[in-house]
Amino acid sequence: MTMFHFFNCAILTFGPHAVYYSATPLSEYDTLGTSVKAALVYLGTALVKLVCLATVLKVSENDGFDPYQELLKAVIGFIDVAGLYFALTQLIHRNISQNHKFQAVGLGWAFADSVLHRLAPLWVGARGLEFTWDFILQGLEANANLVLSISLAALGSLMWLRKNKPKTLIPIIYTCAGIVATMPSITSYLRRGLGWDFPKVVVFELFTSLSMAFISWQLFSACQRPS
Amino acid sequence: MALSKNSGGHRGMQESMYSVIALVFILVACVELCDAAAAIDVYRLIQYDMSGSAYGSRFAALNHHAASLHFPPGADLSRAVLIIPLRELNITFVREYINQKKPLGGLLFLLPDIFSFENGGNKQVHEKEQLKNLLAELEQLLIHANIPYPVYFAFENDEIDTVLADIKKNDAIGQPATATTGGYKLVIPTPEPKKVASPTITNIQGWLSGLKADGDTNQLPTIAIVASYDTFGAAPALSVGSDSNGSGVVALLEIARLFSLLYSNPKTRGRYNLLFGLTSGGPYNYNGTQKWLRSFDQRLRESIDYAICLNSIGSWDNELWIHVSKPPENAYIKQIFEGFSNVAEEMDIKVGLKHKKINISNPRVAREHEQFSRLRVTAATLSEISTAPELLQGTGGLYDSRQFVNETAITRGVKLVAESLARHIYGHQGKNVQIFADGGSLAVNPAYIQSWLDLLSQTPRVAPFLSKNDPFVMALKKELTDHTDEVNMQHEVLEGVFTFYDSTSARLNIYQVASVTFDLLLLLVLGSYLIVLFSFLVITTRGLDDLISLFRRPPSRKVKTA
């Protein structure tokens, strides 16, 4: 029965990625290679971030919110953005339209994130007899993360791959990208600084990810109109 | 050059591979640890066979849902564990369940803190006596019943109290825990209990030689002081027997210490040998004492003037009893009793004499002095209890904890015995001489008594579970060695009438589980979520037609093949 629970949480955490790949035209154009490459770039980025965090951060005794530490963590979080830039621009992709490129990169990015951060706790924790809501909430978080990654990839492709953008929209694009990139810091501030409990944080993440996705969709279609 | 570099690189990689694999194994192994909502120590009901009949709880492993006393009437409890706190115990309910052999998954009794040594220290609880009597009754019921499911004891603490409150709430709204409705699951993963092979009983004796006058070839007379040190109770891991017979052991050790001080100087050494005996096998008709006496050679046995057995002298106020088997008119008995009465009068203690004839054909030996009497040695037992206990009763069970023993009582008892013995040895009968006066160098030491009593109250001493070289037995031997001239240990096997089984304590894990229906429901919800997501994505990216076309086979292909 507890393997059952593990199976449930696993399909909640990883199912949407597979569904996204098969439902959208990504599967038709066989963009699996791009996603895999993006996943590998994510692993590399995660390693670099780990090393930076280990050298810069000091271990604090209390679980409170230390603004200086959080600021450092946010700055290191921008390494994520750099990694995404690398994945979008530097890797050689086959001839796929920009539309699909950012989706594939975002998908691979989110999948690698889920596997790295959520598979091990799931395997160790969800198979035991004891029941907690944590793993279901973690799965919902993975869903929100998928949406956020794809919107970040979309904004990233707008910023770096598209040459002609309407002038008025540029600052909006950059602010949205900034917000999405600092999402991890915002959630950790909510959890530690304000003391929100896990379900509330997950609801917040889902809400913001959907709204960010909507905004970036609008921006993307707005940028696409002139060309 | 390149080759060696390569192989070096390969070896490096192999090593890192091994460490990664090792890490993975450790990770996988950690699944079962630190998983539960609560984990507490529990102690199993004793399991033993007596003359072929099975008694006690016959199973150890537990894996059932928890239920409380508020279960809805008519609920099926054959796969549930009843958690019963002692304060809410209804003894007739339990008796009914056991005697009518109603099916039950298991029983867990929660004992209040006062019965535990660590926490029960000095708390004042109002219903102490009531709880003690209730627990004694429960123990007798459980020991003499054959229970085909696991029975465990645990001490109340905050974790289990919250769990129990939760279970009661669930039961009250009519939702007892089963596989389909979720709730709490109690798991004790122990293997099947096995028989304890050849349980040993160890008798320890200490010999203090008296002063032999020059040219005297006769054997000096001997006085024996005996106490049995082992216990028997419903939970062997908790049977510390502070009063029965921790108090007797402590008194014996203190008397040995006092007389060793007197005997260390030849000027004050008495003309009697002193034999101190710490016997085992007490609850089993004083089997150990019998074997110990049988091992004596004839001359020694005949030289014993009399023996004093100490049993349960820890919680009396003003009255003690001397139990004898020879009739009170017997000259020796009169002498002993008078000696004790004189000292007792001075100390404001009332001493009564109880006579009970022994029946050689009856194997039941209620008091230790009877084993001596069966071999024609004059003996008496000093005890606070006036009636003779039944088999396996009053042998230091769960209720016999440190809280209920009074060091002052033991101190006074020691003074009484030591003074009476000394007056007999040095010939001061009837004279008002205080050898062990308070405040003198030979005063009874209350700190010594308290520290040994505390040690005994923390050491469960059920004989089959004490090995030959158990640290406690070694400690007793060392203590006697300090106070006497010669110490001997006698190892015997407990007679075949009793067989014991191991697995006396375990760790209980309490898990909060979700029901099967919950998992199925979750699967349904997730399945529909994924399907909705799939359709949504197809519609938004490829159009509605594509979605419909997924479900319709394209007809053109069939035409082509045909």
CSV table of N, CA and C in Angstrom, one decimal, chain A residues 2-135:
chain,number,residue,atom,x,y,z
A,2,THR,N,2.0,1.2,0.6
A,2,THR,CA,2.8,2.4,0.7
A,2,THR,C,3.5,2.6,-0.6
A,3,MET,N,3.8,1.5,-1.3
A,3,MET,CA,4.3,1.6,-2.7
A,3,MET,C,3.3,2.3,-3.6
A,4,PHE,N,2.0,2.0,-3.3
A,4,PHE,CA,0.9,2.7,-3.9
A,4,PHE,C,1.0,4.2,-3.8
A,5,HIS,N,1.3,4.6,-2.5
A,5,HIS,CA,1.4,6.0,-2.3
A,5,HIS,C,2.6,6.6,-3.0
A,6,PHE,N,3.7,5.9,-3.0
A,6,PHE,CA,4.9,6.3,-3.7
A,6,PHE,C,4.5,6.5,-5.2
A,7,PHE,N,3.8,5.5,-5.8
A,7,PHE,CA,3.4,5.6,-7.2
A,7,PHE,C,2.5,6.8,-7.4
A,8,ASN,N,1.6,7.0,-6.6
A,8,ASN,CA,0.7,8.2,-6.7
A,8,ASN,C,1.5,9.5,-6.7
A,9,CYS,N,2.4,9.6,-5.7
A,9,CYS,CA,3.2,10.9,-5.7
A,9,CYS,C,4.1,11.0,-6.8
A,10,ALA,N,4.6,9.9,-7.3
A,10,ALA,CA,5.6,9.9,-8.4
A,10,ALA,C,4.8,10.4,-9.7
A,11,ILE,N,3.6,9.9,-9.9
A,11,ILE,CA,2.9,10.4,-11.1
A,11,ILE,C,2.5,11.8,-11.0
A,12,LEU,N,2.3,12.3,-9.8
A,12,LEU,CA,1.9,13.7,-9.6
A,12,LEU,C,3.2,14.5,-9.9
A,13,THR,N,4.4,14.0,-9.4
A,13,THR,CA,5.6,14.9,-9.6
A,13,THR,C,6.1,14.8,-11.0
A,14,PHE,N,6.1,13.6,-11.6
A,14,PHE,CA,6.8,13.5,-12.9
A,14,PHE,C,5.8,13.4,-14.1
A,15,GLY,N,4.6,13.0,-13.8
A,15,GLY,CA,3.6,12.8,-14.9
A,15,GLY,C,3.4,14.0,-15.8
A,16,PRO,N,3.2,15.2,-15.2
A,16,PRO,CA,2.9,16.4,-16.1
A,16,PRO,C,4.0,16.6,-17.1
A,17,HIS,N,5.3,16.3,-16.7
A,17,HIS,CA,6.4,16.5,-17.7
A,17,HIS,C,6.1,15.6,-18.9
A,18,ALA,N,5.8,14.4,-18.6
A,18,ALA,CA,5.6,13.4,-19.7
A,18,ALA,C,4.4,13.8,-20.5
A,19,VAL,N,3.3,14.3,-19.8
A,19,VAL,CA,2.1,14.7,-20.5
A,19,VAL,C,2.4,15.9,-21.4
A,20,TYR,N,3.1,16.8,-20.8
A,20,TYR,CA,3.4,18.0,-21.6
A,20,TYR,C,4.2,17.7,-22.9
A,21,TYR,N,5.1,16.8,-22.8
A,21,TYR,CA,5.9,16.4,-23.9
A,21,TYR,C,5.0,15.7,-25.0
A,22,SER,N,4.2,14.8,-24.5
A,22,SER,CA,3.4,14.1,-25.5
A,22,SER,C,2.2,14.9,-26.1
A,23,ALA,N,1.7,15.8,-25.3
A,23,ALA,CA,0.5,16.5,-25.7
A,23,ALA,C,0.8,17.6,-26.7
A,24,THR,N,1.9,18.3,-26.5
A,24,THR,CA,2.2,19.5,-27.4
A,24,THR,C,2.9,19.0,-28.6
A,25,PRO,N,3.1,19.8,-29.6
A,25,PRO,CA,3.8,19.4,-30.8
A,25,PRO,C,5.3,19.0,-30.6
A,26,LEU,N,5.7,19.1,-29.3
A,26,LEU,CA,7.1,18.8,-29.1
A,26,LEU,C,7.4,17.3,-29.5
A,27,SER,N,6.5,16.5,-29.2
A,27,SER,CA,6.7,15.1,-29.6
A,27,SER,C,6.8,14.9,-31.1
A,28,GLU,N,6.0,15.7,-31.8
A,28,GLU,CA,5.9,15.5,-33.2
A,28,GLU,C,7.3,15.9,-33.8
A,29,TYR,N,7.9,17.0,-33.3
A,29,TYR,CA,9.2,17.4,-33.8
A,29,TYR,C,10.3,16.7,-33.2
A,30,ASP,N,10.1,15.8,-32.3
A,30,ASP,CA,11.1,15.0,-31.7
A,30,ASP,C,12.2,15.9,-31.1
A,31,THR,N,11.8,16.6,-30.1
A,31,THR,CA,12.7,17.6,-29.5
A,31,THR,C,13.3,17.0,-28.2
A,32,LEU,N,13.3,15.6,-28.1
A,32,LEU,CA,13.8,15.0,-26.9
A,32,LEU,C,15.3,15.3,-26.6
A,33,GLY,N,16.0,15.4,-27.7
A,33,GLY,CA,17.4,15.7,-27.6
A,33,GLY,C,17.7,17.0,-26.9
A,34,THR,N,16.9,18.0,-27.3
A,34,THR,CA,17.0,19.3,-26.7
A,34,THR,C,16.7,19.3,-25.2
A,35,SER,N,15.7,18.6,-24.9
A,35,SER,CA,15.3,18.5,-23.4
A,35,SER,C,16.4,17.8,-22.6
A,36,VAL,N,17.0,16.7,-23.2
A,36,VAL,CA,18.0,16.0,-22.5
A,36,VAL,C,19.2,16.9,-22.3
A,37,LYS,N,19.6,17.7,-23.4
A,37,LYS,CA,20.7,18.6,-23.2
A,37,LYS,C,20.4,19.6,-22.2
A,38,ALA,N,19.2,20.2,-22.1
A,38,ALA,CA,18.9,21.2,-21.1
A,38,ALA,C,19.0,20.6,-19.7
A,39,ALA,N,18.6,19.3,-19.6
A,39,ALA,CA,18.6,18.7,-18.3
A,39,ALA,C,20.1,18.6,-17.8
A,40,LEU,N,21.0,18.2,-18.8
A,40,LEU,CA,22.4,18.1,-18.4
A,40,LEU,C,23.0,19.5,-18.0
A,41,VAL,N,22.6,20.5,-18.7
A,41,VAL,CA,23.0,21.9,-18.4
A,41,VAL,C,22.5,22.2,-17.0
A,42,TYR,N,21.3,21.8,-16.6
A,42,TYR,CA,20.8,22.1,-15.3
A,42,TYR,C,21.6,21.4,-14.2
A,43,LEU,N,22.0,20.1,-14.5
A,43,LEU,CA,22.9,19.4,-13.5
A,43,LEU,C,24.2,20.2,-13.3
A,44,GLY,N,24.8,20.6,-14.5
A,44,GLY,CA,26.0,21.4,-14.3
A,44,GLY,C,25.8,22.6,-13.5
A,45,THR,N,24.7,23.4,-13.8
A,45,THR,CA,24.4,24.6,-13.0
A,45,THR,C,24.3,24.3,-11.6
A,46,ALA,N,23.6,23.2,-11.3
A,46,ALA,CA,23.3,22.8,-9.9
A,46,ALA,C,24.6,22.6,-9.1
A,47,LEU,N,25.6,21.9,-9.8
A,47,LEU,CA,26.9,21.7,-9.2
A,47,LEU,C,27.6,22.9,-8.9
A,48,VAL,N,27.6,23.9,-9.9
A,48,VAL,CA,28.3,25.1,-9.7
A,48,VAL,C,27.7,25.9,-8.5
A,49,LYS,N,26.3,25.9,-8.5
A,49,LYS,CA,25.6,26.6,-7.4
A,49,LYS,C,26.0,26.0,-6.0
A,50,LEU,N,26.1,24.7,-6.0
A,50,LEU,CA,26.4,24.0,-4.7
A,50,LEU,C,27.8,24.4,-4.2
A,51,VAL,N,28.8,24.4,-5.2
A,51,VAL,CA,30.1,24.8,-4.8
A,51,VAL,C,30.1,26.3,-4.3
A,52,CYS,N,29.4,27.2,-5.0
A,52,CYS,CA,29.4,28.6,-4.5
A,52,CYS,C,28.7,28.7,-3.2
A,53,LEU,N,27.6,28.0,-3.0
A,53,LEU,CA,26.9,28.0,-1.7
A,53,LEU,C,27.8,27.5,-0.6
A,54,ALA,N,28.5,26.5,-0.9
A,54,ALA,CA,29.4,25.9,0.2
A,54,ALA,C,30.5,26.8,0.6
A,55,THR,N,31.0,27.6,-0.4
A,55,THR,CA,32.1,28.5,0.0
A,55,THR,C,31.6,29.7,0.6
A,56,VAL,N,30.4,30.2,0.2
A,56,VAL,CA,30.0,31.5,0.7
A,56,VAL,C,29.2,31.5,2.0
A,57,LEU,N,28.3,30.5,2.1
A,57,LEU,CA,27.4,30.5,3.2
A,57,LEU,C,28.0,30.0,4.5
A,58,LYS,N,27.5,30.5,5.6
A,58,LYS,CA,27.9,29.8,6.9
A,58,LYS,C,26.6,29.2,7.4
A,59,VAL,N,26.8,28.1,8.2
A,59,VAL,CA,25.7,27.4,8.7
A,59,VAL,C,25.1,28.1,9.9
A,60,SER,N,23.8,28.5,9.9
A,60,SER,CA,23.2,29.2,11.0
A,60,SER,C,22.5,28.2,11.9
A,61,GLU,N,22.6,28.5,13.3
A,61,GLU,CA,22.0,27.6,14.2
A,61,GLU,C,20.5,27.7,14.2
A,62,ASN,N,19.9,28.9,14.1
A,62,ASN,CA,18.5,28.9,14.2
A,62,ASN,C,17.9,28.9,12.7
A,63,ASP,N,16.7,28.6,12.6
A,63,ASP,CA,16.1,28.5,11.3
A,63,ASP,C,15.4,29.8,10.9
A,64,GLY,N,15.9,30.9,11.4
A,64,GLY,CA,15.2,32.1,11.1
A,64,GLY,C,15.7,32.7,9.7
A,65,PHE,N,15.2,33.9,9.5
A,65,PHE,CA,15.5,34.5,8.2
A,65,PHE,C,16.6,35.5,8.3
A,66,ASP,N,17.7,35.2,7.7
A,66,ASP,CA,18.9,36.1,7.8
A,66,ASP,C,18.9,36.9,6.5
A,67,PRO,N,18.7,38.1,6.4
A,67,PRO,CA,18.6,38.9,5.1
A,67,PRO,C,19.9,38.8,4.3
A,68,TYR,N,21.0,38.9,5.0
A,68,TYR,CA,22.3,38.9,4.3
A,68,TYR,C,22.5,37.6,3.6
A,69,GLN,N,22.2,36.5,4.3
A,69,GLN,CA,22.4,35.1,3.7
A,69,GLN,C,21.4,34.9,2.6
A,70,GLU,N,20.2,35.4,2.8
A,70,GLU,CA,19.2,35.2,1.7
A,70,GLU,C,19.6,36.0,0.5
A,71,LEU,N,20.2,37.2,0.7
A,71,LEU,CA,20.6,38.0,-0.4
A,71,LEU,C,21.7,37.3,-1.2
A,72,LEU,N,22.6,36.7,-0.5
A,72,LEU,CA,23.7,35.9,-1.1
A,72,LEU,C,23.1,34.8,-1.9
A,73,LYS,N,22.1,34.1,-1.3
A,73,LYS,CA,21.5,33.0,-2.0
A,73,LYS,C,20.8,33.4,-3.2
A,74,ALA,N,20.2,34.6,-3.2
A,74,ALA,CA,19.5,35.1,-4.4
A,74,ALA,C,20.5,35.4,-5.5
A,75,VAL,N,21.6,36.0,-5.1
A,75,VAL,CA,22.6,36.3,-6.1
A,75,VAL,C,23.1,35.0,-6.7
A,76,ILE,N,23.3,34.0,-5.9
A,76,ILE,CA,23.8,32.7,-6.4
A,76,ILE,C,22.7,32.1,-7.3
A,77,GLY,N,21.4,32.4,-7.0
A,77,GLY,CA,20.3,31.9,-7.8
A,77,GLY,C,20.4,32.4,-9.2
A,78,PHE,N,21.1,33.6,-9.4
A,78,PHE,CA,21.2,34.1,-10.8
A,78,PHE,C,22.1,33.2,-11.6
A,79,ILE,N,22.8,32.3,-11.0
A,79,ILE,CA,23.6,31.4,-11.8
A,79,ILE,C,22.6,30.5,-12.6
A,80,ASP,N,21.5,30.3,-12.0
A,80,ASP,CA,20.4,29.5,-12.7
A,80,ASP,C,20.1,30.2,-14.0
A,81,VAL,N,19.9,31.5,-14.0
A,81,VAL,CA,19.6,32.3,-15.2
A,81,VAL,C,20.7,32.1,-16.2
A,82,ALA,N,21.9,32.2,-15.7
A,82,ALA,CA,23.1,32.1,-16.6
A,82,ALA,C,23.1,30.7,-17.3
A,83,GLY,N,22.7,29.7,-16.5
A,83,GLY,CA,22.7,28.3,-17.1
A,83,GLY,C,21.6,28.2,-18.1
A,84,LEU,N,20.5,28.9,-17.9
A,84,LEU,CA,19.4,28.9,-18.9
A,84,LEU,C,19.8,29.6,-20.1
A,85,TYR,N,20.5,30.7,-19.9
A,85,TYR,CA,21.1,31.4,-21.1
A,85,TYR,C,21.9,30.5,-21.9
A,86,PHE,N,22.8,29.8,-21.2
A,86,PHE,CA,23.7,28.9,-21.9
A,86,PHE,C,22.9,27.9,-22.7
A,87,ALA,N,21.9,27.3,-22.0
A,87,ALA,CA,21.1,26.2,-22.7
A,87,ALA,C,20.4,26.8,-23.9
A,88,LEU,N,19.9,28.0,-23.8
A,88,LEU,CA,19.1,28.5,-24.9
A,88,LEU,C,20.0,28.9,-26.1
A,89,THR,N,21.1,29.6,-25.8
A,89,THR,CA,21.8,30.2,-26.8
A,89,THR,C,23.0,29.4,-27.3
A,90,GLN,N,23.7,28.8,-26.4
A,90,GLN,CA,25.0,28.3,-26.8
A,90,GLN,C,24.9,26.9,-27.4
A,91,LEU,N,23.9,26.1,-26.9
A,91,LEU,CA,23.8,24.7,-27.4
A,91,LEU,C,23.3,24.7,-28.9
A,92,ILE,N,23.8,23.7,-29.6
A,92,ILE,CA,23.4,23.6,-31.0
A,92,ILE,C,22.2,22.8,-31.0
A,93,HIS,N,21.1,23.4,-31.4
A,93,HIS,CA,19.8,22.6,-31.6
A,93,HIS,C,19.6,22.3,-33.0
A,94,ARG,N,18.9,21.3,-33.2
A,94,ARG,CA,18.5,21.0,-34.6
A,94,ARG,C,17.5,22.1,-35.0
A,95,ASN,N,17.1,22.1,-36.3
A,95,ASN,CA,16.3,23.1,-36.7
A,95,ASN,C,14.9,23.0,-36.1
A,96,ILE,N,14.7,23.7,-35.0
A,96,ILE,CA,13.3,23.7,-34.5
A,96,ILE,C,13.0,25.2,-34.3
A,97,SER,N,11.7,25.5,-34.4
A,97,SER,CA,11.4,26.9,-34.3
A,97,SER,C,11.6,27.4,-32.9
A,98,GLN,N,11.7,28.7,-32.7
A,98,GLN,CA,11.9,29.2,-31.4
A,98,GLN,C,10.8,28.9,-30.4
A,99,ASN,N,9.6,28.8,-31.0
A,99,ASN,CA,8.5,28.5,-30.2
A,99,ASN,C,8.7,27.2,-29.4
A,100,HIS,N,9.2,26.2,-30.1
A,100,HIS,CA,9.4,24.9,-29.5
A,100,HIS,C,10.6,24.8,-28.8
A,101,LYS,N,11.6,25.6,-29.2
A,101,LYS,CA,12.9,25.5,-28.5
A,101,LYS,C,12.8,25.9,-27.0
A,102,PHE,N,12.1,27.0,-26.7
A,102,PHE,CA,12.1,27.4,-25.3
A,102,PHE,C,11.2,26.4,-24.5
A,103,GLN,N,10.2,25.8,-25.2
A,103,GLN,CA,9.4,24.8,-24.4
A,103,GLN,C,10.2,23.6,-24.1
A,104,ALA,N,11.0,23.1,-25.1
A,104,ALA,CA,11.8,21.9,-24.8
A,104,ALA,C,12.8,22.2,-23.7
A,105,VAL,N,13.5,23.4,-23.8
A,105,VAL,CA,14.5,23.7,-22.8
A,105,VAL,C,13.9,23.8,-21.4
A,106,GLY,N,12.7,24.5,-21.4
A,106,GLY,CA,12.1,24.7,-20.1
A,106,GLY,C,11.6,23.3,-19.5
A,107,LEU,N,11.2,22.4,-20.4
A,107,LEU,CA,10.7,21.1,-19.9
A,107,LEU,C,11.9,20.3,-19.4
A,108,GLY,N,13.0,20.3,-20.1
A,108,GLY,CA,14.1,19.5,-19.6
A,108,GLY,C,14.7,20.1,-18.3
A,109,TRP,N,14.7,21.4,-18.2
A,109,TRP,CA,15.1,22.1,-17.0
A,109,TRP,C,14.3,21.7,-15.8
A,110,ALA,N,12.9,21.8,-16.0
A,110,ALA,CA,12.0,21.4,-14.9
A,110,ALA,C,12.1,20.0,-14.5
A,111,PHE,N,12.3,19.1,-15.5
A,111,PHE,CA,12.4,17.7,-15.2
A,111,PHE,C,13.6,17.4,-14.4
A,112,ALA,N,14.7,18.0,-14.8
A,112,ALA,CA,16.0,17.7,-14.0
A,112,ALA,C,15.8,18.3,-12.6
A,113,ASP,N,15.2,19.4,-12.5
A,113,ASP,CA,15.0,20.0,-11.1
A,113,ASP,C,14.1,19.0,-10.3
A,114,SER,N,13.1,18.5,-10.8
A,114,SER,CA,12.2,17.6,-10.1
A,114,SER,C,13.0,16.4,-9.6
A,115,VAL,N,13.7,15.8,-10.6
A,115,VAL,CA,14.4,14.5,-10.3
A,115,VAL,C,15.4,14.8,-9.2
A,116,LEU,N,16.2,15.9,-9.3
A,116,LEU,CA,17.3,16.1,-8.4
A,116,LEU,C,16.7,16.4,-7.0
A,117,HIS,N,15.7,17.2,-6.9
A,117,HIS,CA,15.3,17.7,-5.6
A,117,HIS,C,14.2,16.9,-5.0
A,118,ARG,N,13.4,16.1,-5.8
A,118,ARG,CA,12.3,15.5,-5.2
A,118,ARG,C,12.3,14.0,-5.3
A,119,LEU,N,13.1,13.4,-6.1
A,119,LEU,CA,13.0,11.9,-6.3
A,119,LEU,C,13.5,11.2,-5.0
A,120,ALA,N,14.7,11.7,-4.5
A,120,ALA,CA,15.3,11.0,-3.3
A,120,ALA,C,14.4,11.1,-2.1
A,121,PRO,N,13.8,12.3,-1.7
A,121,PRO,CA,12.9,12.3,-0.6
A,121,PRO,C,11.7,11.4,-0.8
A,122,LEU,N,11.2,11.4,-2.1
A,122,LEU,CA,10.1,10.6,-2.3
A,122,LEU,C,10.4,9.1,-2.1
A,123,TRP,N,11.5,8.7,-2.6
A,123,TRP,CA,11.9,7.3,-2.5
A,123,TRP,C,12.0,6.9,-1.1
A,124,VAL,N,12.7,7.7,-0.3
A,124,VAL,CA,13.0,7.4,1.1
A,124,VAL,C,11.8,7.5,2.0
A,125,GLY,N,11.0,8.6,1.7
A,125,GLY,CA,9.9,8.9,2.6
A,125,GLY,C,8.6,8.3,2.3
A,126,ALA,N,8.2,8.3,1.0
A,126,ALA,CA,6.8,7.9,0.7
A,126,ALA,C,6.6,6.4,0.8
A,127,ARG,N,7.6,5.6,0.8
A,127,ARG,CA,7.4,4.2,0.9
A,127,ARG,C,7.2,3.7,2.3
A,128,GLY,N,7.4,4.5,3.3
A,128,GLY,CA,7.2,4.0,4.7
A,128,GLY,C,5.7,3.9,5.0
A,129,LEU,N,5.5,3.4,6.2
A,129,LEU,CA,4.1,3.3,6.6
A,129,LEU,C,3.4,4.6,7.0
A,130,GLU,N,4.3,5.5,7.5
A,130,GLU,CA,3.7,6.7,8.1
A,130,GLU,C,3.2,7.6,6.9
A,131,PHE,N,2.0,8.2,7.1
A,131,PHE,CA,1.4,9.0,6.1
A,131,PHE,C,1.6,10.5,6.4
A,132,THR,N,2.1,11.2,5.4
A,132,THR,CA,2.1,12.7,5.6
A,132,THR,C,1.6,13.3,4.3
A,133,TRP,N,1.1,14.5,4.4
A,133,TRP,CA,0.7,15.2,3.2
A,133,TRP,C,1.9,15.8,2.4
A,134,ASP,N,3.0,15.7,3.0
A,134,ASP,CA,4.2,16.4,2.4
A,134,ASP,C,4.5,16.1,1.0
A,135,PHE,N,4.4,14.8,0.6
A,135,PHE,CA,4.8,14.4,-0.7
A,135,PHE,C,3.8,14.8,-1.8
